[in-house]
Short mmCIF file of C-alpha atoms and ligand atoms in Angstrom, two decimals:
data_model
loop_
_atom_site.label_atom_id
_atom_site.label_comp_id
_atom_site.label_asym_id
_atom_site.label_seq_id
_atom_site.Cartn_x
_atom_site.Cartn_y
_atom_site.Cartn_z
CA UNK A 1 0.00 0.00 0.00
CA UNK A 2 2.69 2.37 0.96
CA UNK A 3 6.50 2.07 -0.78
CA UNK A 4 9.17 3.76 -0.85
CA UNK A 5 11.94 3.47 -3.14
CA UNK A 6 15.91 4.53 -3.92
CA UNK A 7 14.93 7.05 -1.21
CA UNK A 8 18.20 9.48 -0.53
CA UNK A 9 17.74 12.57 2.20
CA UNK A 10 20.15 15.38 3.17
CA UNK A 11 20.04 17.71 6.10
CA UNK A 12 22.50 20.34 6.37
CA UNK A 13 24.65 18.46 3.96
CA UNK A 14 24.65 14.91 5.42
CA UNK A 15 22.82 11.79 4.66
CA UNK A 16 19.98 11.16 7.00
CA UNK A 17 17.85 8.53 5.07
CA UNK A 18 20.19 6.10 2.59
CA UNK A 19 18.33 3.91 0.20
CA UNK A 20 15.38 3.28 1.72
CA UNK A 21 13.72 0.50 0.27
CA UNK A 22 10.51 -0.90 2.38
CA UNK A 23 6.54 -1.47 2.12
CA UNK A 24 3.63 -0.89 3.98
CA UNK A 25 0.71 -3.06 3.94
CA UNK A 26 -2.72 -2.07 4.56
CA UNK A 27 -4.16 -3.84 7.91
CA UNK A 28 -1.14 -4.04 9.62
CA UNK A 29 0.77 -2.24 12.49
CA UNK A 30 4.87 -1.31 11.68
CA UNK A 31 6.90 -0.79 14.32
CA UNK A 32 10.38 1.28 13.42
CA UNK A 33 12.95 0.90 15.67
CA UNK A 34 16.60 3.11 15.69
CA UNK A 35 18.13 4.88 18.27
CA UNK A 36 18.41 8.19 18.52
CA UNK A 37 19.32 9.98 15.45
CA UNK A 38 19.15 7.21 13.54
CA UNK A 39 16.77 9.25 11.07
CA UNK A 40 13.23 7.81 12.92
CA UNK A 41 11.39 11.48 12.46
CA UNK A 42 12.95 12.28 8.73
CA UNK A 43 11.90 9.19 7.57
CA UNK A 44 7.95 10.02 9.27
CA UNK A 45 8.78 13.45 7.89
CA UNK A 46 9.44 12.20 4.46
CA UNK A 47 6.72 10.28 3.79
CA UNK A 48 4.56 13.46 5.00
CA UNK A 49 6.39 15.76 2.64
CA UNK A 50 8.28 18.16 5.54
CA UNK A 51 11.58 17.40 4.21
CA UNK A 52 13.14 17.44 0.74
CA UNK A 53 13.84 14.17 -0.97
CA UNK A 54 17.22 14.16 -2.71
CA UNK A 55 16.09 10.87 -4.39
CA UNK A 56 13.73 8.07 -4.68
CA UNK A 57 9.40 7.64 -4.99
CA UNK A 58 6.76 7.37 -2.50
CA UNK A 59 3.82 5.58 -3.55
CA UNK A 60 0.69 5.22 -1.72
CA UNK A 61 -1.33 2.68 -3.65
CA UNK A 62 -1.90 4.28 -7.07
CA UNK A 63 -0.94 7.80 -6.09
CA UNK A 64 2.92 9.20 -6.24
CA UNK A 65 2.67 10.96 -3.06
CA UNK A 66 6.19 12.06 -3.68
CA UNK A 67 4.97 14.28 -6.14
CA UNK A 68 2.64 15.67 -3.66
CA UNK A 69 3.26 18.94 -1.70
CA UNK A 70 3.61 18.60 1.83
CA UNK A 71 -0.01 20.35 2.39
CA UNK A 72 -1.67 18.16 -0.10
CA UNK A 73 -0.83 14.65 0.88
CA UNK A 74 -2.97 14.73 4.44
CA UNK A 75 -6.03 14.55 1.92
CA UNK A 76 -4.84 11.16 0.81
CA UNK A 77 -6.19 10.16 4.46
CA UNK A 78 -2.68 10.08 6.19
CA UNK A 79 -2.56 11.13 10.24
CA UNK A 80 0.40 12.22 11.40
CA UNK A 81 1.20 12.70 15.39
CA UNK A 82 4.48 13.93 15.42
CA UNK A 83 7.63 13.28 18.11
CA UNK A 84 6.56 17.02 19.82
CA UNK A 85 3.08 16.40 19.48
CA UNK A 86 2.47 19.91 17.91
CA UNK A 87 -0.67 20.73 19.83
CA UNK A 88 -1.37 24.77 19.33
CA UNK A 89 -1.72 26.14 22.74
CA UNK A 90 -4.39 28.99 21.78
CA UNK A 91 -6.63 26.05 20.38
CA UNK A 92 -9.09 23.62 22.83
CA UNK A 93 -8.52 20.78 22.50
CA UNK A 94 -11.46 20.21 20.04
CA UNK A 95 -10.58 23.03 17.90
CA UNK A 96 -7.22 20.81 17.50
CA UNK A 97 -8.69 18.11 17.14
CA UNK A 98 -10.64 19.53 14.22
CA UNK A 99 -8.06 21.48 12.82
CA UNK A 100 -6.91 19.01 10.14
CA UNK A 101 -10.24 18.20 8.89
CA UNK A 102 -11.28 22.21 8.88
CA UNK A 103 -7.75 22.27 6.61
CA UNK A 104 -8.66 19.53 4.19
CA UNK A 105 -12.41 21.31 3.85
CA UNK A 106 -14.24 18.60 5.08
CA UNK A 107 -18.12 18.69 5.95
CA UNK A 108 -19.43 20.06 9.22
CA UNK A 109 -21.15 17.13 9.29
CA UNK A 110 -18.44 14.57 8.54
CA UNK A 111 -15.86 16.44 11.15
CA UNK A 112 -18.71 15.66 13.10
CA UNK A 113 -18.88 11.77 12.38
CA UNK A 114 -14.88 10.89 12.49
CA UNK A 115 -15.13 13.64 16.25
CA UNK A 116 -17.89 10.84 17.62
CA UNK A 117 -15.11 8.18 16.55
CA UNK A 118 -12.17 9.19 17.81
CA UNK A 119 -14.02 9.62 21.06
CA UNK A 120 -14.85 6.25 20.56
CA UNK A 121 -11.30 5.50 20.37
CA UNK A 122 -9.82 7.51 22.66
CA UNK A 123 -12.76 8.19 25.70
CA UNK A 124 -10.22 9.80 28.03
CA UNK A 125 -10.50 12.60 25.21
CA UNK A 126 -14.00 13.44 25.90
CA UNK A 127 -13.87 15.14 28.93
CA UNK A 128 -10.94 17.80 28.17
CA UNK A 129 -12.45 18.92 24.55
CA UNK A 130 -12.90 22.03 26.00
CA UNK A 131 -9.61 22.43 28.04
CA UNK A 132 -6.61 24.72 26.21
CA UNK A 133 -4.18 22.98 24.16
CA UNK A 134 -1.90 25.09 26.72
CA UNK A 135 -3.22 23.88 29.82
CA UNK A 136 -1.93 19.90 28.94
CA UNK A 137 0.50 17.52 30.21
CA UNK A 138 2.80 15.80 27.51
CA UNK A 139 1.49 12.60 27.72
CA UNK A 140 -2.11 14.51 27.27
CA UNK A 141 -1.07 16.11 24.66
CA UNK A 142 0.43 12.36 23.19
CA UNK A 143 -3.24 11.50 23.47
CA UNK A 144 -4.83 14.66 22.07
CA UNK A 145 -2.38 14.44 19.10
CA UNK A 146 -3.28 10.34 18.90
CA UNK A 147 -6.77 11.62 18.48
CA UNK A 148 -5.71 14.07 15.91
CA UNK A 149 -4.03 12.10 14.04
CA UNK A 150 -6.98 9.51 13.65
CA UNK A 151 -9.81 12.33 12.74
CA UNK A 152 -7.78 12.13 8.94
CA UNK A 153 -5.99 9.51 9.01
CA UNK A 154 -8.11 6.57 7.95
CA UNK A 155 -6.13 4.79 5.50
CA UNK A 156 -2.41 5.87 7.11
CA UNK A 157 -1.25 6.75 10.61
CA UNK A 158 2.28 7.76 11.45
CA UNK A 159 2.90 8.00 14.98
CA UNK A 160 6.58 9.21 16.25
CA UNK A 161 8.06 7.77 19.34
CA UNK A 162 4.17 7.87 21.14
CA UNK A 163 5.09 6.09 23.87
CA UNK A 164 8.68 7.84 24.72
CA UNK A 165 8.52 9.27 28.48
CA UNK A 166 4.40 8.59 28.76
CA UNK A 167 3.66 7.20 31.93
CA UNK A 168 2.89 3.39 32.67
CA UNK A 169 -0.72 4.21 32.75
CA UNK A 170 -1.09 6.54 29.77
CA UNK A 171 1.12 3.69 27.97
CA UNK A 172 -1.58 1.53 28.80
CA UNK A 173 -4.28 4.18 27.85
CA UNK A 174 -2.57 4.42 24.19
CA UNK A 175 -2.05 0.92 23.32
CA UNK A 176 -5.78 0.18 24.04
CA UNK A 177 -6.77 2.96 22.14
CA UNK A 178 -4.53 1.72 19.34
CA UNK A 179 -6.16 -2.00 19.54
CA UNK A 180 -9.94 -0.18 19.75
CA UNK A 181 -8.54 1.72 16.54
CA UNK A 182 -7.15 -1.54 14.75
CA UNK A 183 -10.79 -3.28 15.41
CA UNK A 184 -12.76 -0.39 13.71
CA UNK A 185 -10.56 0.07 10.60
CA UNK A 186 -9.24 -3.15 10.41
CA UNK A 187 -8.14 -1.47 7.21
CA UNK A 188 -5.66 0.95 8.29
CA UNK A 189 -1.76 0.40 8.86
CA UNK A 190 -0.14 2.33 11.78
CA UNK A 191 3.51 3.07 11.45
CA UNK A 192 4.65 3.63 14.91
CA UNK A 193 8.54 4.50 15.53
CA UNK A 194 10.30 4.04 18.64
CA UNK A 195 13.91 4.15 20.30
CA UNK A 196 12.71 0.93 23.04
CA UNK A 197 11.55 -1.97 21.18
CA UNK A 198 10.24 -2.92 23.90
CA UNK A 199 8.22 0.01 24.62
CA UNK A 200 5.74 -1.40 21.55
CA UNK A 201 5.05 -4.48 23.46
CA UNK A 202 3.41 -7.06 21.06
CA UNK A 203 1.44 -4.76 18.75
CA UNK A 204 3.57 -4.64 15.94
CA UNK A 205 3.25 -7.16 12.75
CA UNK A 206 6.41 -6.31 11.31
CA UNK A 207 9.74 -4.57 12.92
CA UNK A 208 11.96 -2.49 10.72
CA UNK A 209 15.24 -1.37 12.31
CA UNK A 210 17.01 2.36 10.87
CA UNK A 211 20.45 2.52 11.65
CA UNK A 212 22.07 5.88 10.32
CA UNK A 213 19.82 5.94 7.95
CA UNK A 214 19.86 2.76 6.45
CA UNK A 215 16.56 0.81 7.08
CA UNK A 216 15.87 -3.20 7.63
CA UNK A 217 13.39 -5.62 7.93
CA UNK A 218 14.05 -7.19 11.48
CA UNK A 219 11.34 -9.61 11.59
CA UNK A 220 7.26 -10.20 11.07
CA UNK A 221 5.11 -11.74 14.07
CA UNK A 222 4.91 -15.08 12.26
CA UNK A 223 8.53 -15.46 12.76
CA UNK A 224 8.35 -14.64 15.86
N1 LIG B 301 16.91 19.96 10.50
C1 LIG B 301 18.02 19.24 10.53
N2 LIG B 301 19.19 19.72 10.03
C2 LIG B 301 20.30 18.97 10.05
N3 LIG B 301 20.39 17.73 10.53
C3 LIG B 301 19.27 17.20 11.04
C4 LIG B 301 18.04 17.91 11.07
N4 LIG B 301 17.11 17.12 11.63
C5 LIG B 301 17.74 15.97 11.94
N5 LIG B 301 19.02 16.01 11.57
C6 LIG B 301 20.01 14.93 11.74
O1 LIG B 301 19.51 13.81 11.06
C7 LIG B 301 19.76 12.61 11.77
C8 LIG B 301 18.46 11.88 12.00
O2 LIG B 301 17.62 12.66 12.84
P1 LIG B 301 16.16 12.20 13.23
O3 LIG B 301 15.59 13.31 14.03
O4 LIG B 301 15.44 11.76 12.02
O5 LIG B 301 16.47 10.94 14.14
P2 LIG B 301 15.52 10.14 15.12
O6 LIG B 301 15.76 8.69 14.84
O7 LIG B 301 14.13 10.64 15.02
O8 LIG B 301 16.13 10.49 16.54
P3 LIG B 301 15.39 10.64 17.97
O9 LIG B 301 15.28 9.27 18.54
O10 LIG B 301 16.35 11.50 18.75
O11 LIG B 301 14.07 11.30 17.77
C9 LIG B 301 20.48 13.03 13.05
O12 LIG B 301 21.84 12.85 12.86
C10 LIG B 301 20.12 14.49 13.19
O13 LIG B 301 21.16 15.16 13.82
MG1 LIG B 302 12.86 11.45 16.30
#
């Protein structure tokens, strides 16, 4: 559903991503696991168009997303929660949660629908809709930009390093949200990138490993 090919990024002059060569299949959950630096966020980055490629394709079934500005690839119903969770502190938490689907010009009425499901998803959301996007913890804000993520994403959902410094309890919080999430859109595949392997537990279908750059199958659950 989603591959990238002969993919080649630069950042201030060095190589951050090196011949990235990997697929994404619909239905499943990806973990990607690198230690810091290891190019985790560019590569999440990448496939959202927030970097520039210096080579290679992204394909997301028939569409060359790497053709695709930045702004316009969110419509191809990709969620993105990103590593600092990039909640806007003037905004409720509604009005970020929203905020995506007010971008892509969606109905009133079908923000509406995919609100009642992320709620669905995520309950512990429901009661702080109308607290400030200023007045949250981080691992609220992990939540709040889980939630965000889902309201577009129904086909694709990256999700940088969610569970880095949440608390046990919030961990727990997010992974059930994420199993709710997988039984509703059995569908979707969640990318989900992470410096602890063990931090993603047993969701994950397939493991890649990134190490400067340079990405790998490690293994798929049937090998397990
Ligand atoms: N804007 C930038 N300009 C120059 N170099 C950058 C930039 N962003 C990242 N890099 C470099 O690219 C490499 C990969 O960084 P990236 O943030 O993708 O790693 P990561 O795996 O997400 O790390 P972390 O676990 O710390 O989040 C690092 O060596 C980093 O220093
Ligand atoms: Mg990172």
């Amino acid at each position: 559903m989603l591959k990238l090919t002969g993919i080649n990024v630069d950042l201030a002059g060095n190589r951050v991503l090196r011949d990235v060569e990997c697929a994404f299949d619909r239905g499943t959950t990806v973990g990607i696991v690198g230690r810091n630096g290891a190019g985790k966020t560019t590569l999440l980055r990448t496939i959202m168009g927030l970097t520039k490629l210096r080579s290679g394709e992204i394909h997301l079934n028939g569409t060359l997303l790497s053709a695709l500005p930045g702004h316009a690839r969110a419509a191809h119903q990709i969620g993105y929660s990103p590593e600092d969770r990039g909640i806007f502190p003037t905004m409720s938490v509604e009005e970020n949660l929203r905020l995506p689907c007010n971008t892509l010009k969606m109905s009133k009425r079908d923000i509406d629908t995919r609100l009642q499901v992320v709620l669905e998803v995520v309950p512990d959301l429901g009661p702080m809709l109308q607290r400030s996007g200023s007045a949250l913890s981080g691992g609220q804000g992990k939540m709040v930009a889980l939630g965000r993520a889902i309201m577009v994403g129904t086909r694709l959902l990256l999700l940088d390093e969610p569970f880095q410094g949440l608390a046990p309890r919030l961990s727990q919080l997010y992974t059930e949200a994420l199993g709710r999430l997988r039984n509703l859109q059995p569908e979707l595949c969640v990318i989900i990138t992470e410096s602890n392997i063990k931090l993603l537990g047993d969701m994950p279908d397939y493991i890649w490993t990134i190490e400067r750059g340079s990405i790998s199958l490690l293994h798929s659950r049937t090998e397990q």
